[in-house]
Coordinates of C-alpha atoms and ligand atoms in Angstrom, one line a residue:
X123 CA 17.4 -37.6 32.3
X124 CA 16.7 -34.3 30.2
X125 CA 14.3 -32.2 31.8
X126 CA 10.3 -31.9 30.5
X127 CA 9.8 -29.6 27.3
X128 CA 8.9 -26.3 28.8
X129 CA 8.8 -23.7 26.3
X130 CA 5.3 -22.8 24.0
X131 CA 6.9 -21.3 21.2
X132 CA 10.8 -20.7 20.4
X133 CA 12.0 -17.8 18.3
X134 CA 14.9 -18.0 15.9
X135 CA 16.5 -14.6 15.0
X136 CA 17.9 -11.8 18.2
X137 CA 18.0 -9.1 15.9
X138 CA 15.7 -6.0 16.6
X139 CA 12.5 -7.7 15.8
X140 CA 12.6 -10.9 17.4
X141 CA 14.5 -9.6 20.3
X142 CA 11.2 -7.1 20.9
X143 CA 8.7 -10.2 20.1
X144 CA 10.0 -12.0 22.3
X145 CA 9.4 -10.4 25.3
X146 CA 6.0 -9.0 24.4
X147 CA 5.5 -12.8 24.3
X148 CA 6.7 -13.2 27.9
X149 CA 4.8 -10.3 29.1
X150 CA 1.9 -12.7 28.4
X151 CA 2.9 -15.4 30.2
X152 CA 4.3 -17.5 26.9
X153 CA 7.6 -18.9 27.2
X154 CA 9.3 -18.1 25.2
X155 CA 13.2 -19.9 24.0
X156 CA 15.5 -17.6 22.1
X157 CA 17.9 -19.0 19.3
X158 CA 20.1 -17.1 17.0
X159 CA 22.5 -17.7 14.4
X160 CA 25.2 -16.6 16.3
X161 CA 24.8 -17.8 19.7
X162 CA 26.5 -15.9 21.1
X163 CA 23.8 -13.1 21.0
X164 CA 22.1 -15.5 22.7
X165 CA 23.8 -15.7 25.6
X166 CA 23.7 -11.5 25.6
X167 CA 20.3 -11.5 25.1
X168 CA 19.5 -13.5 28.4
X169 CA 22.2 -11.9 30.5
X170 CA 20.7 -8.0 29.1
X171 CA 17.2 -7.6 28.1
X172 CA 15.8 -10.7 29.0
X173 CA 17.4 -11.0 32.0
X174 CA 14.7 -11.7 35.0
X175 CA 12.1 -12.9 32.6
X176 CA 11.1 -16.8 32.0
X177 CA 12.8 -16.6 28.2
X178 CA 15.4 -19.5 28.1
X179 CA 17.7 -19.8 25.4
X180 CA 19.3 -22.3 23.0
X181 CA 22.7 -22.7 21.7
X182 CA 22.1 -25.1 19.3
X183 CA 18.6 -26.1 17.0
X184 CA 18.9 -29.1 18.5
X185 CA 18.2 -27.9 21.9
X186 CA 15.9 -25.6 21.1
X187 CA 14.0 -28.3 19.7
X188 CA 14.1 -30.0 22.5
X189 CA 13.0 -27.6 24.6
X190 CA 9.9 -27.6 22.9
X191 CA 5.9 -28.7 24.0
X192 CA 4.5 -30.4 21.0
X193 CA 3.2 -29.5 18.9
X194 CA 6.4 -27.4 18.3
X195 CA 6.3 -24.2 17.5
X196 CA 9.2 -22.5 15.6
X197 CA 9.1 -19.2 14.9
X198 CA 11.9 -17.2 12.8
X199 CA 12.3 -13.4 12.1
X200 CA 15.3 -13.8 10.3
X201 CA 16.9 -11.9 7.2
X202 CA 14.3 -12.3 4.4
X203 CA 15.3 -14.6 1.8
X204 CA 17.9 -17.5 1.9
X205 CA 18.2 -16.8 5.9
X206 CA 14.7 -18.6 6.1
X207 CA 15.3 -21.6 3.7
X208 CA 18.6 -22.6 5.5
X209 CA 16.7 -22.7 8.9
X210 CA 14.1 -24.5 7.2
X211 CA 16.4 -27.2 5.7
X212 CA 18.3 -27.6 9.3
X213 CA 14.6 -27.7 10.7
X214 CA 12.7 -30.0 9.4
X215 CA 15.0 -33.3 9.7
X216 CA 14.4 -32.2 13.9
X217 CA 10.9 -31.9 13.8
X218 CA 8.1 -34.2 13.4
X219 CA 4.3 -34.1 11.4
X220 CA 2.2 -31.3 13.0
X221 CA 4.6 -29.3 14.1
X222 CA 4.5 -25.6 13.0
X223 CA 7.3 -23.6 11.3
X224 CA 6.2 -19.5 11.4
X225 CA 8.1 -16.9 9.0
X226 CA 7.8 -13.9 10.2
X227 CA 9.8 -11.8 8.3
X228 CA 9.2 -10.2 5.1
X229 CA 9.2 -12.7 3.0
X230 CA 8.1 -12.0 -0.6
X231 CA 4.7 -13.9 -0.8
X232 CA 6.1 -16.5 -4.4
X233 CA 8.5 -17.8 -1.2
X234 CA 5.7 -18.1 1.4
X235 CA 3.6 -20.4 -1.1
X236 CA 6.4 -22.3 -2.1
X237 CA 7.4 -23.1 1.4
X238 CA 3.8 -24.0 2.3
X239 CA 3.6 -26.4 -0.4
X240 CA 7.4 -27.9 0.4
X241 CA 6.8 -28.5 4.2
X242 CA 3.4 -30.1 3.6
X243 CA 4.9 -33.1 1.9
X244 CA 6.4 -33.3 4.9
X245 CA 3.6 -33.3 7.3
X246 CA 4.3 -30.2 8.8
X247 CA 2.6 -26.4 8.6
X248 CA 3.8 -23.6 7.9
X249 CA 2.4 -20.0 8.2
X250 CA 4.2 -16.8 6.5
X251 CA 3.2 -14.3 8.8
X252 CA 4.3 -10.5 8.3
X253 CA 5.0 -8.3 11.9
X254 CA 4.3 -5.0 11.0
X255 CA 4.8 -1.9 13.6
X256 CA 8.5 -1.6 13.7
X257 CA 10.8 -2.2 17.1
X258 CA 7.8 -1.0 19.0
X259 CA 5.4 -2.9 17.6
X260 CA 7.1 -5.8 17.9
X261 CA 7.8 -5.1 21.3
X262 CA 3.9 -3.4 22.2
X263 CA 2.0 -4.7 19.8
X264 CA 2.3 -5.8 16.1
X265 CA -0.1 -6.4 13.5
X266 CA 0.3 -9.3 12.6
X267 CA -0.7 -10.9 9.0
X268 CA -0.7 -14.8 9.1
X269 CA -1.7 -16.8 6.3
X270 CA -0.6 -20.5 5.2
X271 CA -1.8 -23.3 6.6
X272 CA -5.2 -23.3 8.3
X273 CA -4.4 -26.8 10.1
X274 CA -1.7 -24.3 12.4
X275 CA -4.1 -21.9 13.1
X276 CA -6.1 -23.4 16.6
X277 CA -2.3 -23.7 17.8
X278 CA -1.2 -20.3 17.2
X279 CA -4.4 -18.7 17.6
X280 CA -4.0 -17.7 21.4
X281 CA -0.4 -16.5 21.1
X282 CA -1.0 -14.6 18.0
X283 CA -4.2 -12.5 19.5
X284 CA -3.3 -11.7 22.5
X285 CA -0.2 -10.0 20.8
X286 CA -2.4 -8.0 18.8
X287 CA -4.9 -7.2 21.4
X288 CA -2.5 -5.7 23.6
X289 CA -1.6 -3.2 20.6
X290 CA -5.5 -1.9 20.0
X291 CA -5.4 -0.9 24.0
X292 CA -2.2 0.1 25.3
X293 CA 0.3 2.2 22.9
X294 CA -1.7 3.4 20.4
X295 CA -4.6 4.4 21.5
X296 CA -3.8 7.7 21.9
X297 CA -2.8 8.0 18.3
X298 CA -6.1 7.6 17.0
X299 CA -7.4 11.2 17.0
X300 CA -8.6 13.3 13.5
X301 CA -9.2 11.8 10.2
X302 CA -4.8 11.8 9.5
X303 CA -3.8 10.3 12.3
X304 CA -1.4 7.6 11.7
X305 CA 1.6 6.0 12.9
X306 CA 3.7 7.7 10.1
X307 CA 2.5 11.0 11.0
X308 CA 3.1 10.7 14.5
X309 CA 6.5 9.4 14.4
X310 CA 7.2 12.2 11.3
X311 CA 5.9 15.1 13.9
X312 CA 8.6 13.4 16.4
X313 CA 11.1 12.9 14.5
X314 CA 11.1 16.7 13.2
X315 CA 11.7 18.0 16.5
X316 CA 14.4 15.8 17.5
X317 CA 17.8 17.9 17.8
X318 CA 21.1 15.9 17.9
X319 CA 23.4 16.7 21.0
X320 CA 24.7 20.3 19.0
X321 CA 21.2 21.5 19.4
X322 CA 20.6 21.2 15.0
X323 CA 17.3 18.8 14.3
X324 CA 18.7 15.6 13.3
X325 CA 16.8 15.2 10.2
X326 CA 19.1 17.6 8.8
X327 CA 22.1 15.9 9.1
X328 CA 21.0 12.6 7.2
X329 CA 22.4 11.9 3.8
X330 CA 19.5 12.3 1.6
X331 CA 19.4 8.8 -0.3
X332 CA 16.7 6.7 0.5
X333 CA 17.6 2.9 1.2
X334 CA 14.9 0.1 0.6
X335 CA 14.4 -3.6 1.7
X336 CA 12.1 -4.6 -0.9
X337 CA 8.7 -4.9 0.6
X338 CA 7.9 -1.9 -2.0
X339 CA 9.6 -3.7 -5.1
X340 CA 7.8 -6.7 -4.8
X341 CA 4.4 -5.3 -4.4
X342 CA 5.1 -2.8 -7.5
X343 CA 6.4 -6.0 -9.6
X344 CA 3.5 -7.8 -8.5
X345 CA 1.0 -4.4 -9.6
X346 CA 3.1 -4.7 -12.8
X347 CA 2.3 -8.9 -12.9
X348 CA -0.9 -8.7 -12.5
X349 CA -2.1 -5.0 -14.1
X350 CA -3.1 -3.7 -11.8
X351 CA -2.1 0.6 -11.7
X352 CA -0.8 0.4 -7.7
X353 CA 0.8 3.8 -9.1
X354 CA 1.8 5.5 -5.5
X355 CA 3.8 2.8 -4.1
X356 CA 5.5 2.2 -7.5
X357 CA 6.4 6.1 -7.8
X358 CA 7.4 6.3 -3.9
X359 CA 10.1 3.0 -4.9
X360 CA 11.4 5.1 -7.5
X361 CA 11.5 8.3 -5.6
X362 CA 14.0 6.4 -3.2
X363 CA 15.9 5.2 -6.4
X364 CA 16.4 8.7 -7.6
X365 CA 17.2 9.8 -3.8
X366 CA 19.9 7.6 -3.9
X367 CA 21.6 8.7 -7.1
X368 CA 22.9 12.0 -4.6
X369 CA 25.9 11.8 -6.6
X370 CA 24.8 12.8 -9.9
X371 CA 21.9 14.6 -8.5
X372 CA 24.5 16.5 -6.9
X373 CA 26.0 17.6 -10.1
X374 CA 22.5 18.3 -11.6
X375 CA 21.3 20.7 -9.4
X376 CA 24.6 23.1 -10.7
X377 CA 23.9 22.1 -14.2
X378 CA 19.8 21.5 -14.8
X379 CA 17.7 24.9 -14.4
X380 CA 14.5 25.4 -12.6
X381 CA 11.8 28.0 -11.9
X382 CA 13.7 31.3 -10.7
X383 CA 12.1 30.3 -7.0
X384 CA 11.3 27.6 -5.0
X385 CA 9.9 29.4 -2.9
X386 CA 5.7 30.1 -2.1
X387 CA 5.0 33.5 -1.3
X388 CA 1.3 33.1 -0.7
X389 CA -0.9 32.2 2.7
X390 CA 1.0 30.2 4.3
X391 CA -1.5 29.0 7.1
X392 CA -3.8 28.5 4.1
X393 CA -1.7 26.5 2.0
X394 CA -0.6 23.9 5.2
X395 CA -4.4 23.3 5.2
X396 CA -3.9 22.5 1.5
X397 CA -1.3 20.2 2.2
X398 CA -3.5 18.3 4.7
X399 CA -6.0 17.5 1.8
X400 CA -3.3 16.6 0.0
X401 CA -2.0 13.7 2.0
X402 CA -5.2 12.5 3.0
X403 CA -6.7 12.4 -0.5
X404 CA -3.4 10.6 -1.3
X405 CA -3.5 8.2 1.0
X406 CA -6.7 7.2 0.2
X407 CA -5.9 6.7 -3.4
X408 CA -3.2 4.3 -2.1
X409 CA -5.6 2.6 0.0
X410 CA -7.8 2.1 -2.8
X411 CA -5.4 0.9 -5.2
X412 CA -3.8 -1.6 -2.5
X413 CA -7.2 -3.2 -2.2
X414 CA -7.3 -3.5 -6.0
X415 CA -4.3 -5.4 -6.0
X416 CA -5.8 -7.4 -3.2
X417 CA -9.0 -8.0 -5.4
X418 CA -6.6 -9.3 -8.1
X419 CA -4.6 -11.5 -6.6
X420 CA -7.2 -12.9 -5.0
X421 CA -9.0 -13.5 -8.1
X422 CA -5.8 -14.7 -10.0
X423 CA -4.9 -17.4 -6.8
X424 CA -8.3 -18.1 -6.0
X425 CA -8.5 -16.7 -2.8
X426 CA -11.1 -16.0 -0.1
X427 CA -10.3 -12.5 1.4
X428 CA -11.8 -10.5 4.3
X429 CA -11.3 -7.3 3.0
X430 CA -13.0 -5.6 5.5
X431 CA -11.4 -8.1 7.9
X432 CA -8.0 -7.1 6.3
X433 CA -8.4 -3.5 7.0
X434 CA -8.9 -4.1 10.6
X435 CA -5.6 -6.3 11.1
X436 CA -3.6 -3.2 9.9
X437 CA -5.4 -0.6 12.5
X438 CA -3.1 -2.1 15.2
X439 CA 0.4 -1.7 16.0
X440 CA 0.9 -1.6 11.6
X441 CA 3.1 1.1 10.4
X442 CA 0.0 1.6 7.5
X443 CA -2.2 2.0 10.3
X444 CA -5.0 5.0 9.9
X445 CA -7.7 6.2 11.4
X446 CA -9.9 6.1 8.1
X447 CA -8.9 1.8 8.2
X448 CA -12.2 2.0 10.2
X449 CA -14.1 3.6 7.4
X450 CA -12.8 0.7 4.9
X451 CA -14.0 -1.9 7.6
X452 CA -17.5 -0.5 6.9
X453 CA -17.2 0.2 2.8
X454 CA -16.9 -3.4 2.6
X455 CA -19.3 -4.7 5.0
X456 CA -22.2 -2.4 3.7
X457 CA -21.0 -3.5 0.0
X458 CA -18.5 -7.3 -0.3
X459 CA -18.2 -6.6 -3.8
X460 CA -17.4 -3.2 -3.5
X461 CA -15.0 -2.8 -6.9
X462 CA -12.9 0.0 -5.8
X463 CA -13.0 1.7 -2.0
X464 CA -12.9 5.6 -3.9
X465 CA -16.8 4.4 -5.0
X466 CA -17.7 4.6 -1.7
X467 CA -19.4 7.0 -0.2
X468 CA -17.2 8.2 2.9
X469 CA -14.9 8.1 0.0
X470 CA -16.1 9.7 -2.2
X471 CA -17.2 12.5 -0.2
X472 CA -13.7 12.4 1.5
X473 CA -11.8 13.2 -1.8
X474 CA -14.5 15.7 -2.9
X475 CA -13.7 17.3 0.4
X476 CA -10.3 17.4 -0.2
X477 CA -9.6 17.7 -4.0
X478 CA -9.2 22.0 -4.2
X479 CA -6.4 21.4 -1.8
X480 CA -4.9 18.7 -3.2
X481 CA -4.9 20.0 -6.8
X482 CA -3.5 23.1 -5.4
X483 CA -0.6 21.5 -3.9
X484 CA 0.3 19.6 -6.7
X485 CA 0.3 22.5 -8.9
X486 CA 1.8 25.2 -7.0
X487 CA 4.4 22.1 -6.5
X488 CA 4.8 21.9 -10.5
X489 CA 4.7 25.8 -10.6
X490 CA 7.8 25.9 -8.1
X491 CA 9.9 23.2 -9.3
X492 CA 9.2 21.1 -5.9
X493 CA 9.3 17.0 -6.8
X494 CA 5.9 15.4 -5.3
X495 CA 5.8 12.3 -6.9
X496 CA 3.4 10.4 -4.3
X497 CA 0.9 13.5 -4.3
X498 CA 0.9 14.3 -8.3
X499 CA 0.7 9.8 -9.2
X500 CA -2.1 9.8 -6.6
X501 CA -3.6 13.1 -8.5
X502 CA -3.5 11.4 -12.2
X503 CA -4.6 8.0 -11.1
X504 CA -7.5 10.0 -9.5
X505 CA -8.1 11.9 -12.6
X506 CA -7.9 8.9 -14.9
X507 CA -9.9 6.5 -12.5
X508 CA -12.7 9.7 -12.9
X509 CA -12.5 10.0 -16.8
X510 CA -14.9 7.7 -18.3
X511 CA -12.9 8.8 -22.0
X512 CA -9.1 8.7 -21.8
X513 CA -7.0 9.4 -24.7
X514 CA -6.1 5.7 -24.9
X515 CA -7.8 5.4 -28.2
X516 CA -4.9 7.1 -29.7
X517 CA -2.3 4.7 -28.6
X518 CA -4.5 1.7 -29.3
X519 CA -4.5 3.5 -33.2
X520 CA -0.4 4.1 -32.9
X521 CA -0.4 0.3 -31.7
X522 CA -2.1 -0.9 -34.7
X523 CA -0.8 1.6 -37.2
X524 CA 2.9 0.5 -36.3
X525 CA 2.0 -2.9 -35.5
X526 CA -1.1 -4.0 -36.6
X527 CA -1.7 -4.6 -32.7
X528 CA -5.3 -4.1 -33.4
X529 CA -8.1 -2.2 -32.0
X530 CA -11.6 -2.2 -30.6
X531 CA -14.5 0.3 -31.2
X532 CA -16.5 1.7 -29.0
X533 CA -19.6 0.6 -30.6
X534 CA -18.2 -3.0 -30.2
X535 CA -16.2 -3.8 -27.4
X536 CA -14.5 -7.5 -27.7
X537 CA -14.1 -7.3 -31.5
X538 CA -11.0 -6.3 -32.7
X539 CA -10.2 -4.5 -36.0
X540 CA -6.8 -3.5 -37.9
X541 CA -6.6 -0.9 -40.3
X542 CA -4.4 -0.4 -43.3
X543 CA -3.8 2.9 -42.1
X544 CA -1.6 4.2 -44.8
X545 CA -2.8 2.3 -47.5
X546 CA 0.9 0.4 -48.4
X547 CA 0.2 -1.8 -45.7
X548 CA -1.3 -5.4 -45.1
X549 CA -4.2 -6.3 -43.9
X550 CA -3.0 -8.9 -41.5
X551 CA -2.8 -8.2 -38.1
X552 CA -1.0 -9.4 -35.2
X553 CA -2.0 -11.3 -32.7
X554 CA -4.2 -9.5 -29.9
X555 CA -3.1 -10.3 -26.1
X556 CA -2.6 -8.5 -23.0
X557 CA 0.6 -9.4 -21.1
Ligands
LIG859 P1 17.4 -8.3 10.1 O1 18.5 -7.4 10.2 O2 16.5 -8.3 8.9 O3 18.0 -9.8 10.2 C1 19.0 -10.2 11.2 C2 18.7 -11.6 11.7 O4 18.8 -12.5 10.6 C3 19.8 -12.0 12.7 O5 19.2 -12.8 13.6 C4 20.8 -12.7 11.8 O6 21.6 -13.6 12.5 C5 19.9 -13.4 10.9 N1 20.5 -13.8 9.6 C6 20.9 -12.9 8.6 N2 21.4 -13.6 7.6 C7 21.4 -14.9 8.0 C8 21.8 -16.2 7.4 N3 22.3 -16.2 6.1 N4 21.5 -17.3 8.0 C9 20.9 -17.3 9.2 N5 20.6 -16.2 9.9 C10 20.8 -15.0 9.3 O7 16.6 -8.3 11.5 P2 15.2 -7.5 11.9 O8 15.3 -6.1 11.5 O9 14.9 -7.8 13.3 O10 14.1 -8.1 10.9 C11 13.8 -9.5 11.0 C12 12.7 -9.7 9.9 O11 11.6 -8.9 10.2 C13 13.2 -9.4 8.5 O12 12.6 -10.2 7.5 C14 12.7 -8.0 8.3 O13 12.5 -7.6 6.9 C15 11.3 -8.0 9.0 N6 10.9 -6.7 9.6 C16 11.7 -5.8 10.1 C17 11.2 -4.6 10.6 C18 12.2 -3.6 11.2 O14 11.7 -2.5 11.5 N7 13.4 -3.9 11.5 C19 9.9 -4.4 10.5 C20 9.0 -5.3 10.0 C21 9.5 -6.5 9.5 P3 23.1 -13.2 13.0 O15 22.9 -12.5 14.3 O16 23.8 -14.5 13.1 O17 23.7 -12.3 11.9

């Protein structure tokens, strides 16, 4: 006779991340059966790191599945992409309606949806839930971002908070001192003063070419799908891309001049204070314009979104988390409607407080030759977000001389107008649409 389900949740995937969830789960008393790929890490994984703990282990999906209390829960941090649909398809024929399938990888959100709306045909739910925070978050205490199915929630409810609670108490507590602190910060100040065996910082050693998973991509293609100017994360994507041309950059730095130093000869102490505005007022314009792209996908989908909610799930154990995610807990719940987080007024006074730096930085960094793509995108978005007359009115006048793309006037928004501009033309116009 096989023995009585015994495990609350399995995990497919023993690679760093579901390795560390794992026994973060078992620290709280879940049980907690381990499957991978290749079993054989399995079998590793129970005689190394989760050796002594109650995590059992599967070698096949079929016994994993049996090892399962109903209704089952199957989670998977596997390789984003085609990983997740081929443990889907080997899933489902195993599992029966009202059983639970969680993604926890980083899955771009088209796959999520699609998922969702495949596995309910079938009777069961599905959740695409993001774990944020690295190895140790995963491991202490990971934000967590579920969203799919509601039906799953009451089921995963228990195992999902306590995961998070743990992080708001225990690791990074500590971190949350002065208006900067954040999780990039801290692990930036450590890993600038960790030397490799000869003594030389380490940082110095790596090859300067930025990789990328596409958790950036995606959520610049979807600014550029929906319009929406998410400018810093677009420009930091193709900072990497440029990083990793190290060939050819290699060859332009012998070739391409510059200013005749790169080096600033001014108050140091001063300008380190400069640089502090500089990344706060930055990150706050990244803030701001990830919320708008929140606003708009919301509005395109139909969604019901907790921003201020939202903010709070990241101040945990997320490698976004920051102190001033507090702050955008309160813009929203003094104003719900609130258009755009720089119009309110912690952040407005914030950037106000910061700006002299931050325009210094940026131009000193112009004036030495010194790329600061992040800092000078965040700078003109600023600028042009500020500007209530931008010199847009030009290009809408190149569009329509060249195109007959048409144009409004100021004195009548929503009508449009084309010009014969050069008097040879027609006075047909093209068809007006945004894409
Ligand atoms: P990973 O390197 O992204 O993936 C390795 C895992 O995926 C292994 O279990 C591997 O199985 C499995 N896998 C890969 N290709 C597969 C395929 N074609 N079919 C079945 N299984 C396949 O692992 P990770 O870094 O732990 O990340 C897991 C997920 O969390 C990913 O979606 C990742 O983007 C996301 N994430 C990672 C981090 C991080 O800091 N690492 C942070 C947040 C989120 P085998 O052992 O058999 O190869």
């Amino acid at each position: 006779m096989s023995a009585e389900p015994s495990a609350d949740i399995a995990l497919i995937g023993l690679a760093v991340m579901g390795q560390n969830l794992i026994l973060n789960m078992n620290d709280h008393g879940w049980v907690v059966c381990a499957y991978n790929r290749t079993v054989d890490k399995v079998d590793n994984f129970l005689a190394n790191e989760a050796k002594g703990t109650q995590v059992v282990g599967a070698r096949s999906l079929q016994e994993m599945v049996a090892k399962l209390k109903k209704p089952r829960r199957v989670m998977m941090l596997v390789k984003a992409g085609a990983a997740v649909d081929a443990f889907i398809d080997q899933l489902v024929p195993l599992l029966e309606a009202g059983d639970i399938i969680i993604d926890g990888g980083n899955s771009e959100y088209h796959d999520t949806q699609r998922r969702c709306e495949a596995l309910e045909k079938k009777g069961l739910y599905f959740i695409g839930s993001g774990v944020s925070g690295g190895e140790e978050g995963a491991r202490h205490g990971p934000s967590l971002m579920p969203g799919g199915h509601i039906q799953a929630w009451p089921h995963i409810k228990d195992i999902f908070q306590c995961l998070m609670l743990h992080s708001c108490v225990q690791v990074f507590h500590q971190w949350n001192e002065g208006e900067l602190d954040s999780f990039l910060i801290e692990i930036t100040a450590n890993i600038l003063k960790f030397n490799d065996e000869d003594g030389v910082a380490l940082v110095e050693k790596i090859r300067d070419a930025a990789g990328q998973k596409g958790t950036g991509k995606w959520t610049a293609i979807s600014a550029l799908d929906y319009g929406t100017p998410v400018t810093l994360i677009a420009e930091s994507v193709f900072a990497r891309c440029l990083s990793s041309m190290k060939d050819e950059r290699v060859e332009a730095s012998v070739l391409l001049s510059g200013p005749a130093s790169s080096s600033y000869t001014g108050d140091r102490t001063a300008f380190v204070e400069c640089l502090r505005q500089a990344l706060y007022a930055s990150k706050i314009v990244s803030y701001a314009q990830g919320f708008m792209l929140l606003r708009e996908a919301a509005t395109q989908f139909g969604w019901q979104l907790n921003y201020g909610g939202i903010a709070l799930m990241w101040r945990g154990g997320c490698i976004i988390r920051s102190q001033f995610l507090g702050k955008i807990k309160e813009a929203f719940t003094k104003q719900p409607s609130l258009s755009n987080l720089l119009l309110d007024s912690f952040f407005v006074d914030a950037v106000r407080g910061a700006q002299e730096g931050w325009r210094q930085v940026v131009a000193q960094s112009v004036l030495l030759g010194v790329p600061t793509p992040a800092l000078s995108s965040a700078l003109a978005f600023y600028d042009g977000y500020r500007t209530d007359k931008l010199p847009a009115n030009l290009i809408q006048a190149q569009r329509d001389y060249f195109g007959a793309h048409t144009y409004e006037l100021l004195a009548s928004p929503g009508k449009f107008h084309h010009t014969n501009w050069t008097g040879t033309g027609g006075n047909v116009a093209a068809s007006t649409y945004m894409a």
